[in-house]
Tab-separated table of C-alpha atoms and ligand atoms in Angstrom:
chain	number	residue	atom	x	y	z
V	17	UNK	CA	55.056	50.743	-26.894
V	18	UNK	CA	55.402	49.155	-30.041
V	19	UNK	CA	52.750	47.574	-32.441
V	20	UNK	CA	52.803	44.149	-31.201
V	21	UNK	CA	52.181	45.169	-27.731
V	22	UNK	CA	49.314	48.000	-28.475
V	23	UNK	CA	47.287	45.096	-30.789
V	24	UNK	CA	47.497	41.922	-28.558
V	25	UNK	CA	46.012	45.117	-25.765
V	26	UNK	CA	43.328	45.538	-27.735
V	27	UNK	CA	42.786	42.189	-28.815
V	28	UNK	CA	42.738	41.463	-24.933
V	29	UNK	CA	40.134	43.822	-24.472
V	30	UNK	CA	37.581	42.954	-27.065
V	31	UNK	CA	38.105	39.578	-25.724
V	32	UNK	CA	37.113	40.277	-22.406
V	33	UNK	CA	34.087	42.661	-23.482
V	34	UNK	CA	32.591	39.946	-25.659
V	35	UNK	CA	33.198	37.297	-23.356
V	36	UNK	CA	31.561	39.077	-20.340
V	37	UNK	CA	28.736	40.190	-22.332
V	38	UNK	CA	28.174	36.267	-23.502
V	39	UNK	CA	28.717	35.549	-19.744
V	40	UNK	CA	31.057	32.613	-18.414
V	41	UNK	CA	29.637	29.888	-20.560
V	42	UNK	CA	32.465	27.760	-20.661
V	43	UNK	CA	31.920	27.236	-16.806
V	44	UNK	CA	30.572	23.959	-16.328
V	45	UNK	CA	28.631	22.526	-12.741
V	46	UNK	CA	30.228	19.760	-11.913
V	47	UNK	CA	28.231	18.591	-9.278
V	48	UNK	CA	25.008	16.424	-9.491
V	49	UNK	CA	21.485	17.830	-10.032
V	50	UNK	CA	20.146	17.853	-6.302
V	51	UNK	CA	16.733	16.673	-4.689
V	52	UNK	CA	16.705	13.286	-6.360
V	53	UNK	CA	17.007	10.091	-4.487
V	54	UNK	CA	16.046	11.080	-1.512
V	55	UNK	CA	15.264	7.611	-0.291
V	56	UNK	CA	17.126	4.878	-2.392
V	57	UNK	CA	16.565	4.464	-5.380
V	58	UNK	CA	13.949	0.925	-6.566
V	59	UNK	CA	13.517	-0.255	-9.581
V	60	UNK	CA	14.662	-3.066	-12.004
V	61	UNK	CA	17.859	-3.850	-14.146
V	62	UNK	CA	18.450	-6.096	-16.964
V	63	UNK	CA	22.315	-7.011	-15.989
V	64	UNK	CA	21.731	-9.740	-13.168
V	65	UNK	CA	19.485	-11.941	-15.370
V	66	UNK	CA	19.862	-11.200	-18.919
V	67	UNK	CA	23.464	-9.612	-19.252
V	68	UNK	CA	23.938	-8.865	-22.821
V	69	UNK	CA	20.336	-10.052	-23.779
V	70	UNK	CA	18.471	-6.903	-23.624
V	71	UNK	CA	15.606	-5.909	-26.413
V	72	UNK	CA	12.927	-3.284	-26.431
V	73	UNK	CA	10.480	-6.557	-25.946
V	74	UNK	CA	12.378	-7.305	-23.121
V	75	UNK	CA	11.845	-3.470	-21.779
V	76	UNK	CA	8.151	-3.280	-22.618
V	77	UNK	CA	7.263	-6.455	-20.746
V	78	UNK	CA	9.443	-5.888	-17.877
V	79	UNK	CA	7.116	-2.384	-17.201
V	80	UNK	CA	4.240	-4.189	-17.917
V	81	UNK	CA	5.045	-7.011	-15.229
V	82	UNK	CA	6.039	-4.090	-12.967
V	83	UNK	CA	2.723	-3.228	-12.497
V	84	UNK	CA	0.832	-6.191	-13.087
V	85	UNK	CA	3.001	-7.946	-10.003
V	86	UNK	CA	2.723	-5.507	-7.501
V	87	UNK	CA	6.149	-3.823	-7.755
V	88	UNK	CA	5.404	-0.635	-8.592
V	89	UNK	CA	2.703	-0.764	-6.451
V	90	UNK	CA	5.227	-1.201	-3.707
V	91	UNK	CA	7.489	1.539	-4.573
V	92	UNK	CA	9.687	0.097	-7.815
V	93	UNK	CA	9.919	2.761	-10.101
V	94	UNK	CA	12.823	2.707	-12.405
V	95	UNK	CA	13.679	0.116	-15.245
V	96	UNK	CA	16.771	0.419	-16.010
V	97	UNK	CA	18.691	-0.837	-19.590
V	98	UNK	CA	22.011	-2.330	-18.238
V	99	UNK	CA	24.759	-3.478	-20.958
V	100	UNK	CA	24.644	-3.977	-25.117
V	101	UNK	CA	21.767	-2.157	-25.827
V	102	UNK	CA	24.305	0.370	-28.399
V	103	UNK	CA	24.299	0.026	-31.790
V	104	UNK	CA	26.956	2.251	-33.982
V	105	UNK	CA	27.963	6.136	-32.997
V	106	UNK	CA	27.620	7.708	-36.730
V	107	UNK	CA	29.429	9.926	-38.394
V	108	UNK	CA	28.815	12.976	-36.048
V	109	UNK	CA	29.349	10.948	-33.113
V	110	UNK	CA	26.024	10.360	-32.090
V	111	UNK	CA	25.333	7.135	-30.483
V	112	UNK	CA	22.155	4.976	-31.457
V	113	UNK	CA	20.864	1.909	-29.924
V	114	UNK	CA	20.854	-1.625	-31.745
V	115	UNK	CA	18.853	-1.418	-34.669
V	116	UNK	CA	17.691	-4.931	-34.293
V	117	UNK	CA	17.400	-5.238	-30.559
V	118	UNK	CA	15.156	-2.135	-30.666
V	119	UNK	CA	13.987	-0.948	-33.703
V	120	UNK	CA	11.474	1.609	-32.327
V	121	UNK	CA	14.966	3.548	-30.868
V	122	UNK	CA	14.866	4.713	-27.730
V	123	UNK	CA	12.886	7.650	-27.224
V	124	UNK	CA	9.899	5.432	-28.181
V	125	UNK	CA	10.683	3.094	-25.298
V	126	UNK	CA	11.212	5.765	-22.560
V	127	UNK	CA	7.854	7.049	-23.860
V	128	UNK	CA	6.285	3.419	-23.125
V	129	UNK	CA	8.171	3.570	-20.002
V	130	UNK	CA	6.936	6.449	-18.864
V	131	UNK	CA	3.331	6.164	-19.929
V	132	UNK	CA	3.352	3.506	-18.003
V	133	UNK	CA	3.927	5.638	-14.714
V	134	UNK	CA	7.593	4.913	-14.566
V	135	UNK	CA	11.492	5.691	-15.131
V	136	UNK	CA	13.443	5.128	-17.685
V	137	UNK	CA	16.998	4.105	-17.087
V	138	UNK	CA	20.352	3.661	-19.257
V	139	UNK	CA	23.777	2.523	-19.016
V	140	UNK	CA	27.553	4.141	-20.248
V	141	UNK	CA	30.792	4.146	-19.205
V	142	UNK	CA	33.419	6.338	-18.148
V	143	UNK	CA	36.015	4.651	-20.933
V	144	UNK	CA	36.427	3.906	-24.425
V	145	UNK	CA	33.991	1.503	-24.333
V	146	UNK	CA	31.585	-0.135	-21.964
V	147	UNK	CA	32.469	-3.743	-20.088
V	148	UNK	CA	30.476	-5.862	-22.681
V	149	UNK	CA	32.797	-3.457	-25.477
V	150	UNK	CA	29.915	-1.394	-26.553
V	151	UNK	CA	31.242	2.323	-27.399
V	152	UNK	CA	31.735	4.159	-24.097
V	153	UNK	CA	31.033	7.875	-23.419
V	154	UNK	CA	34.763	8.984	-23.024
V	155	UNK	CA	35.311	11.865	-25.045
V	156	UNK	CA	31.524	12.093	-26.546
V	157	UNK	CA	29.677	12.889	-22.394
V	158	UNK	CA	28.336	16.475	-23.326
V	159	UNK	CA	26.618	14.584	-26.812
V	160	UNK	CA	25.664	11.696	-25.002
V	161	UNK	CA	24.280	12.809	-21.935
V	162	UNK	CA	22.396	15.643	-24.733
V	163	UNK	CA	21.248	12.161	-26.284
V	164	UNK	CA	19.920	10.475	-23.274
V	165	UNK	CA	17.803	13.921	-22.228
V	166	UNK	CA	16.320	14.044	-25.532
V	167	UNK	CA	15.090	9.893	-25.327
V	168	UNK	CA	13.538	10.796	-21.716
V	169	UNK	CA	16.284	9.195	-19.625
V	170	UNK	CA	15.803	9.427	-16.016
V	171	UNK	CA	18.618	7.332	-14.562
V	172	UNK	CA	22.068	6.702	-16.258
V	173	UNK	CA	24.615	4.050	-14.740
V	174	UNK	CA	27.742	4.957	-15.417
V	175	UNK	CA	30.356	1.994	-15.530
V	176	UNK	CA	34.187	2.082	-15.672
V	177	UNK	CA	35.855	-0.629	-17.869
V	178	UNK	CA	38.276	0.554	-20.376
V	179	UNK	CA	39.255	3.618	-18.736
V	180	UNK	CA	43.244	3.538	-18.805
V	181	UNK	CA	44.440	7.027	-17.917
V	182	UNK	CA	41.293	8.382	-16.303
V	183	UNK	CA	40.951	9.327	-12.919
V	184	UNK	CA	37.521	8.618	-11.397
V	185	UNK	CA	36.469	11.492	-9.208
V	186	UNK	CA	37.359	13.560	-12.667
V	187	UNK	CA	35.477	11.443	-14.973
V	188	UNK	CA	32.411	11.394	-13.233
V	189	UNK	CA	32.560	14.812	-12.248
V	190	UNK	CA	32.494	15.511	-16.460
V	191	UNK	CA	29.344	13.033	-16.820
V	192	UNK	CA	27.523	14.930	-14.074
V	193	UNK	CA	28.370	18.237	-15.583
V	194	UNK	CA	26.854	16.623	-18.898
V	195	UNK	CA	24.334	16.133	-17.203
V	196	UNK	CA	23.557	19.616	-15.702
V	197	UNK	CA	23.978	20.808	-19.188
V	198	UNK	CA	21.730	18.691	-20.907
V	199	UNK	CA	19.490	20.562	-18.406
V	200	UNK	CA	17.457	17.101	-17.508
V	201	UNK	CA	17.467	15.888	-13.872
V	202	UNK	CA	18.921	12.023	-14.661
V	203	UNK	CA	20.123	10.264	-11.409
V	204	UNK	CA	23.980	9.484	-11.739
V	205	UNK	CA	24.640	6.191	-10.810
V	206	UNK	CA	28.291	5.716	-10.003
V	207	UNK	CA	29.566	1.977	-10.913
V	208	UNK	CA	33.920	2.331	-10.477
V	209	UNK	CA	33.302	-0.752	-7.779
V	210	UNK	CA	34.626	1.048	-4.898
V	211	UNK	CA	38.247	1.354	-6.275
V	212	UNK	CA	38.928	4.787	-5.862
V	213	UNK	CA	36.565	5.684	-2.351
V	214	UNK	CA	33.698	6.997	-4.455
V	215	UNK	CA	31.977	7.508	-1.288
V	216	UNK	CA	34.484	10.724	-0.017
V	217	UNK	CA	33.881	11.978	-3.472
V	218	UNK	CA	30.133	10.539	-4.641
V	219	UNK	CA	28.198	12.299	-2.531
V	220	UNK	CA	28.892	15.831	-4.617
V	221	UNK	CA	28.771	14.211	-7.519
V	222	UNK	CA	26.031	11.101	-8.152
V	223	UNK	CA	23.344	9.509	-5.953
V	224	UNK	CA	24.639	6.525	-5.510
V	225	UNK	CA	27.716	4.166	-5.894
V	226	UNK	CA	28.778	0.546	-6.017
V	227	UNK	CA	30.930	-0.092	-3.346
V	228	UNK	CA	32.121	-3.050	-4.337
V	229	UNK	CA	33.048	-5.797	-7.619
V	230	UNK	CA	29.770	-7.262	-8.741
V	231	UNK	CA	27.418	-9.403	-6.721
V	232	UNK	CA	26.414	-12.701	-7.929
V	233	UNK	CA	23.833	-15.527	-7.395
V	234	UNK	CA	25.078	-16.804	-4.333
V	235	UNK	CA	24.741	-16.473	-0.453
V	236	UNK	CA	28.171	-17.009	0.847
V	237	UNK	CA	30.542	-17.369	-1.872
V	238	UNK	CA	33.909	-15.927	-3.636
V	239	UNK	CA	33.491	-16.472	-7.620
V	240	UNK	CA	37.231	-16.525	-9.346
V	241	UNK	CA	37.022	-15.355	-13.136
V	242	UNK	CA	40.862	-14.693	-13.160
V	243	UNK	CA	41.758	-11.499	-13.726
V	244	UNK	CA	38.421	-10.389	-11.498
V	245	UNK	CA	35.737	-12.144	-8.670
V	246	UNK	CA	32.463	-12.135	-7.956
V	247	UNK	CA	30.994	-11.912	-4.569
V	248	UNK	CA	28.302	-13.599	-3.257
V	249	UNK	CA	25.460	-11.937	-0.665
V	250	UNK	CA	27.361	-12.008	2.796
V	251	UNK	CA	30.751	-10.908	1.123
V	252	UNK	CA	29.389	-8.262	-0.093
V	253	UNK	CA	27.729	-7.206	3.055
V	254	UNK	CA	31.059	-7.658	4.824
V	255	UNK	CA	32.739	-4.737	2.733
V	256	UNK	CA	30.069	-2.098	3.462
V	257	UNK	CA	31.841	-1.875	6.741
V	258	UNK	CA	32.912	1.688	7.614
V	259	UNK	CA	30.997	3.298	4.853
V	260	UNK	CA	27.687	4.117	6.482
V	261	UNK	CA	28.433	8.054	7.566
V	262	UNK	CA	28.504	8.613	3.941
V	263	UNK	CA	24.935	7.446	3.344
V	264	UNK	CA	21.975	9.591	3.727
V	265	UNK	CA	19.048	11.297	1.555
V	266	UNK	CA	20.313	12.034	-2.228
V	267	UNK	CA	23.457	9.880	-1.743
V	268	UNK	CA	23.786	6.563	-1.017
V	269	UNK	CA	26.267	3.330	-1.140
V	270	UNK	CA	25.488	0.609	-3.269
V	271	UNK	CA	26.009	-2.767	-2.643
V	272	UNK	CA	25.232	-3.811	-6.312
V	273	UNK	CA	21.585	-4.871	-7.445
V	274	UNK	CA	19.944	-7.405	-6.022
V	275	UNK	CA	19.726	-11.610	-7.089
V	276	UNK	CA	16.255	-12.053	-5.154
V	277	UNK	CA	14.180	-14.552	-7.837
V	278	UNK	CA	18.059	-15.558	-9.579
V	279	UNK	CA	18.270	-19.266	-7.930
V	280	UNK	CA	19.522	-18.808	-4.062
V	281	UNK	CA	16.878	-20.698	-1.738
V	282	UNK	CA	13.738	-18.225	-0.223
V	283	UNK	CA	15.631	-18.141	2.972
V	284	UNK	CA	18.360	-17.130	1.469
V	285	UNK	CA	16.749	-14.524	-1.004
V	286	UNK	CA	14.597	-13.103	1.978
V	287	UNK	CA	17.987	-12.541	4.274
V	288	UNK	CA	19.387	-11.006	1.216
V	289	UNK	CA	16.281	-8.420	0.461
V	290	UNK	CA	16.455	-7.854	4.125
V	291	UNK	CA	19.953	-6.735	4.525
V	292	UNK	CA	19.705	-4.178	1.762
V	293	UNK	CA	17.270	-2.772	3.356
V	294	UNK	CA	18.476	-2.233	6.568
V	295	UNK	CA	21.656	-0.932	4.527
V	296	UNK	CA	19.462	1.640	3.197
V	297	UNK	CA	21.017	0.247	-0.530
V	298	UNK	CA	19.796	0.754	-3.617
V	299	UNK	CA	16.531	-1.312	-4.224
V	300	UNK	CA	17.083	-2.612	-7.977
V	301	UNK	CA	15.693	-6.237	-8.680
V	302	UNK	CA	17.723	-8.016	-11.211
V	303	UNK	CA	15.539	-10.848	-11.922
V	304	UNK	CA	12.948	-11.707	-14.417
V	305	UNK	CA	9.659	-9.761	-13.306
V	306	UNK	CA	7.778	-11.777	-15.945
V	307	UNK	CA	8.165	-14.817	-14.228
V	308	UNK	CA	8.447	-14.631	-10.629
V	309	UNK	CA	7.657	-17.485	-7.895
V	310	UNK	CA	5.045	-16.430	-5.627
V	311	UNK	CA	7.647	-16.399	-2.888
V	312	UNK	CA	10.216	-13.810	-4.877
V	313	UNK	CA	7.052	-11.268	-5.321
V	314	UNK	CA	6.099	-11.624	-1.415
V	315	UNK	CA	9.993	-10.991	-0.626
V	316	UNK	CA	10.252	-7.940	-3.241
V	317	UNK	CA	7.294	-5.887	-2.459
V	318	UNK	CA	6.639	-7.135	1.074
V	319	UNK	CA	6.106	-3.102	2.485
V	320	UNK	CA	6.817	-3.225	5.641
V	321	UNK	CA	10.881	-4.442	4.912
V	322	UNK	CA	10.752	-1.836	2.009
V	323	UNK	CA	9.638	0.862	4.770
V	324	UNK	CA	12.986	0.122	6.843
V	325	UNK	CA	14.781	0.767	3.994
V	326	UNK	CA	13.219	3.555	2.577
V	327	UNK	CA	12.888	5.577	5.794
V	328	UNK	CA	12.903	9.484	5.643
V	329	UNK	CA	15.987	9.741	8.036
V	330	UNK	CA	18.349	7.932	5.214
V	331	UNK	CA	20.315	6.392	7.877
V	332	UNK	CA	22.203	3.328	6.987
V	333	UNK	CA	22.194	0.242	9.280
V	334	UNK	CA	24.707	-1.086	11.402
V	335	UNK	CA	25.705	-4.418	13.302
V	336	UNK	CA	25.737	-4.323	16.979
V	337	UNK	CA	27.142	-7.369	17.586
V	338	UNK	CA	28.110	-11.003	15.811
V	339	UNK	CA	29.092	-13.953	17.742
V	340	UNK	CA	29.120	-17.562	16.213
V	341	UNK	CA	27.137	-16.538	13.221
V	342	UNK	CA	24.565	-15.131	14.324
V	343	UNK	CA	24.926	-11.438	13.775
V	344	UNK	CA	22.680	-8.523	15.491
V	345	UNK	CA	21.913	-5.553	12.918
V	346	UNK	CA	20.170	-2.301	13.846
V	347	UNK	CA	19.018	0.364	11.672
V	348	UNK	CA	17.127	3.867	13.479
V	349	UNK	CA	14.236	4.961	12.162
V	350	UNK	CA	11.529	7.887	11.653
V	351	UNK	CA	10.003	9.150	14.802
V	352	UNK	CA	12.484	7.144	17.209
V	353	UNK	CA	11.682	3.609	16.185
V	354	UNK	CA	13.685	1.189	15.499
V	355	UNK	CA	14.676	-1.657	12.600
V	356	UNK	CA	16.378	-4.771	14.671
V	357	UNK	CA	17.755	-7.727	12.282
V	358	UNK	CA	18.941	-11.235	13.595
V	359	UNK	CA	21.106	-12.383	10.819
V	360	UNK	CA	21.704	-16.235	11.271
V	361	UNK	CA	24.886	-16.730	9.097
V	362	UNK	CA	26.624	-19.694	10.420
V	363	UNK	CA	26.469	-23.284	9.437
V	364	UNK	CA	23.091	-24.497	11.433
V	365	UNK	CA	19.962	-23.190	13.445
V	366	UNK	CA	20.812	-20.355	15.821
V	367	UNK	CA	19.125	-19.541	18.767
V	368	UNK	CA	18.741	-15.788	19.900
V	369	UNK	CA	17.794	-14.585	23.162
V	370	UNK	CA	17.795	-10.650	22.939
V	371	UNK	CA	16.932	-8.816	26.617
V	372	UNK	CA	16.609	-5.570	25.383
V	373	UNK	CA	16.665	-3.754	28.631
V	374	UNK	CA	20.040	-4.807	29.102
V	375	UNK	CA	21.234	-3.817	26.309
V	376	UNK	CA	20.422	-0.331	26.203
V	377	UNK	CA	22.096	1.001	22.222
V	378	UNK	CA	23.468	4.398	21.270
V	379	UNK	CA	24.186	4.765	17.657
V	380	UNK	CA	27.163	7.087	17.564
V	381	UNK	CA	26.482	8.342	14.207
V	382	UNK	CA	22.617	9.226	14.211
V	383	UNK	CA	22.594	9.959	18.324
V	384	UNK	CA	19.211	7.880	17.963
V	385	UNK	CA	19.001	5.566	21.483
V	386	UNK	CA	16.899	2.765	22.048
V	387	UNK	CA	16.495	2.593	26.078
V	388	UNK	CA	13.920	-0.266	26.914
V	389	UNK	CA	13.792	0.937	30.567
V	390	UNK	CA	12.520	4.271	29.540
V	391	UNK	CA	10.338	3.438	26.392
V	392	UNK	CA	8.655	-0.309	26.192
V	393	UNK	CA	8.698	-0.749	22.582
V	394	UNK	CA	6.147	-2.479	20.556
V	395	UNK	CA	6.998	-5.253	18.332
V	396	UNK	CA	5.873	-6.469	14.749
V	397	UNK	CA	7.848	-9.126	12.805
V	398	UNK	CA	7.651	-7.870	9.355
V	399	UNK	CA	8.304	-11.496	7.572
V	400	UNK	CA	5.628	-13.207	9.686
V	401	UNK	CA	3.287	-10.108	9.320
V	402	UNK	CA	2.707	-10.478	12.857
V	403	UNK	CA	2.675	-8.476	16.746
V	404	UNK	CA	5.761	-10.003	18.711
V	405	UNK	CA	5.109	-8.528	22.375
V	406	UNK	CA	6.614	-5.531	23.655
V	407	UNK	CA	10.749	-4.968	24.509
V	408	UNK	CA	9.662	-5.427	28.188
V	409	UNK	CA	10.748	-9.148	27.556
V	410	UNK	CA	13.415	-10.951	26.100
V	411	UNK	CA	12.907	-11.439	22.723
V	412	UNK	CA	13.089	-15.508	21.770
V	413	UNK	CA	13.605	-17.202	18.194
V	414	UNK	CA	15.517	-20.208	16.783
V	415	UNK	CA	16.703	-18.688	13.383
V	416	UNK	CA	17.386	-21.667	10.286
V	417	UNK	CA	20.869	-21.556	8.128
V	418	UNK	CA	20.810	-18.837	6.367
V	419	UNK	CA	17.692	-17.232	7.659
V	420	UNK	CA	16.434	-13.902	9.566
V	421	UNK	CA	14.399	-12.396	11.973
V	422	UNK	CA	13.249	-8.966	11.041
V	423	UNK	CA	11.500	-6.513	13.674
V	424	UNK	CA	10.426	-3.154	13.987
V	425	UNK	CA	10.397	-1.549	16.938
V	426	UNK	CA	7.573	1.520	17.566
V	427	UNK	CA	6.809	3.654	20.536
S	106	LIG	C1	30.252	-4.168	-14.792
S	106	LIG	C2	29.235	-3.680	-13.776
S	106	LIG	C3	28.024	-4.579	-13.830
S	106	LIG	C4	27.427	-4.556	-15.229
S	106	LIG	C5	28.461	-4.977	-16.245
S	106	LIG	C6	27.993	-4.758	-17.674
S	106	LIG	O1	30.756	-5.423	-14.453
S	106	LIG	O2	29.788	-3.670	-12.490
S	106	LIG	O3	27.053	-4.180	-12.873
S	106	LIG	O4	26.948	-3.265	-15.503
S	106	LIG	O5	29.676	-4.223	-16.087
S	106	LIG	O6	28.930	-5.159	-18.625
């Protein structure tokens, strides 16, 4: 043997003994921390109102109004910092926020935040920089996501603009790792807009993703920006089709936060809220808590529609049937009830005439039934606040433009 050979041996072998006496650290844990979101998320983000507009004022009176309207009252915890809240990285690669759009830094806020009872949420992306061309996490996660855990972060939505080369299931996978390694349990909110099926891959990874391009202030409209579209409320419910057997507790679709209180009409707003819940979605207002109509804080915290949605069983709804607008939806709850939606989405009233013991419903996916010859359900409408009979008779209703009925069936 000669030299060469009987050093790179030995160098081989101290190697090995110092490495397995230090233990694998270079192993990472990809996947995301588990036990959090175990009903959707709720909360608030800046993006739908304010876009780049954000400032620690802006943050502080947002959790104040959280409390002082109701929401967190009704289950709204997080408040989440979309876009252009970054200032510079500096010369170690550490990221700070804007020094003039929040002066106090960060950790000061998520300290407000959090004093205030609540959850403090941030925003990044997978690229070189973020949508609104902030600097993006790409190549600095481990630092940033050690960055966010020592300002308090809770949440952390994690875009994907500027990410030429990347693969997504990859990219997230090293955020979430970050994240296990910065050893605090942040929620991973996965925002690649459905491109690459985040939901075969999300569920290991985050607890929620978008499924689709971003929503916008609109109930039935396409939005053309050129190169990309916006979609308005019922086109974005039309692509959550086929998605639902991914949903359940600690992993969940997203059909982008909502516009509720951002200019549609209360109808429309109230069919909007109402459809994310039965789609067991992400609950995350995006309008201006400070100044909310009476009729946006009775849609957002009405507790009953929140309770559909944030169900134990996790299980996202699903339509039954859609004929000339008017579209049946049915979501299965908690101890066998039942969450029954008439959608009216065509282009007047709609009458519905529902006999539920002839249309006994199976849901394939849950096994949940809802037989109204064996069980005679009780009903509640949950807009009107009020008992509507029992499923021994048909169920009657002329349903405006744009409009729903909501029930909830209970043994
Ligand atoms: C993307 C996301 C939006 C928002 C903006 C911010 O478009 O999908 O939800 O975060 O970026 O620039």
């Amino acid at each position: 043997m000669n030299i060469k050979i009987i050093l790179s041996l030995l160098n081989l072998f101290v190697f090995s003994i110092t490495a397995y006496s230090q233990g694998n650290n270079y192993e990472q844990n990809y996947s995301k921390f588990k036990g959090l979101a175990l009903t959707p998320p709720m909360g608030w983000n800046s993006w739908n109102k304010f876009a780049c507009n954000v400032n620690e004022q802006l943050i502080r009176e947002t959790a104040d109004a959280m409390i002082s309207s109701g929401m967190k009252a009704a289950g709204y915890t997080y408040i989440n910092i979309d876009d252009c809240w970054h200032g510079q990285r500096d010369s170690l690669g550490f990221i700070h926020p804007d020094p003039e759009r929040f002066p106090s830094g960060m950790k000061a806020l998520a300290e407000y935040v959090h004093a205030k009872g609540l959850k403090f949420g941030i925003y990044s992306d997978a690229g070189s920089q973020t949508c609104g061309g902030r600097p993006g996490s790409r190549g600095y996660e481990f630092q940033d996501a050690q960055t966010y855990a020592s300002w308090g972060v809770d949440y952390l939505k994690y875009d994907w603009c500027n990410t030429e080369g990347l693969k997504a299931e990859g990219a997230y996978m090293t955020m979430a790792a970050a994240l296990q390694r910065a050893g605090r349990p942040i929620v991973l909110s996965i925002c690649e807009w459905g491109t690459d099926k985040p939901w075969e891959w999300g569920p290991e990874v985050g607890q929620l993703w978008r499924t689709t391009g971003d929503i916008y202030n609109c109930f039935d409209c396409i939005e053309d920006h050129g190169t990309w579209q916006s979609f308005g409320v019922m086109q974005i419910l039309d692509k959550q089709e086929g998605l639902r057997q991914y949903a359940g507790p600690g992993q969940w679709n997203d059909p982008d936060m909502m516009e509720v209180g951002n200019g549609m009409a209360v109808n429309e707003d109230r069919a909007h809220f109402t459809m994310w819940s039965m789609l067991a979605a992400p609950l995350i207002a995006g309008n201006d808590l400070r100044n909310m109509s009476k009729e946006t804080t009775a849609i957002l915290t009405n507790k009953e529609v929140i309770a559909v949605n944030q169900d134990k069983l996790g299980i996202q709804g699903f339509k039954l049937s859609s004929k000339d607008g008017l579209e049946t939806w049915l979501k299965p709850l908690d101890d066998g009830n039942w969450a029954v939606v008439f959608l009216n989405r065509g282009d007047g009233p709609r009458k519905v005439e529902f006999d539920w013991k002839k249309n006994p419903i199976t849901d394939e996916l849950s096994k949940a039934e809802l037989n109204a010859s064996q069980t005679t359900y009780k009903i509640r409408n949950v807009w009107t606040k009020k008992a509507a009979g029992t499923t021994a008779r048909s169920f009657k209703a002329e349903i405006p433009k744009y409009d729903v009925v909501m029930l909830v069936l209970s043994k």
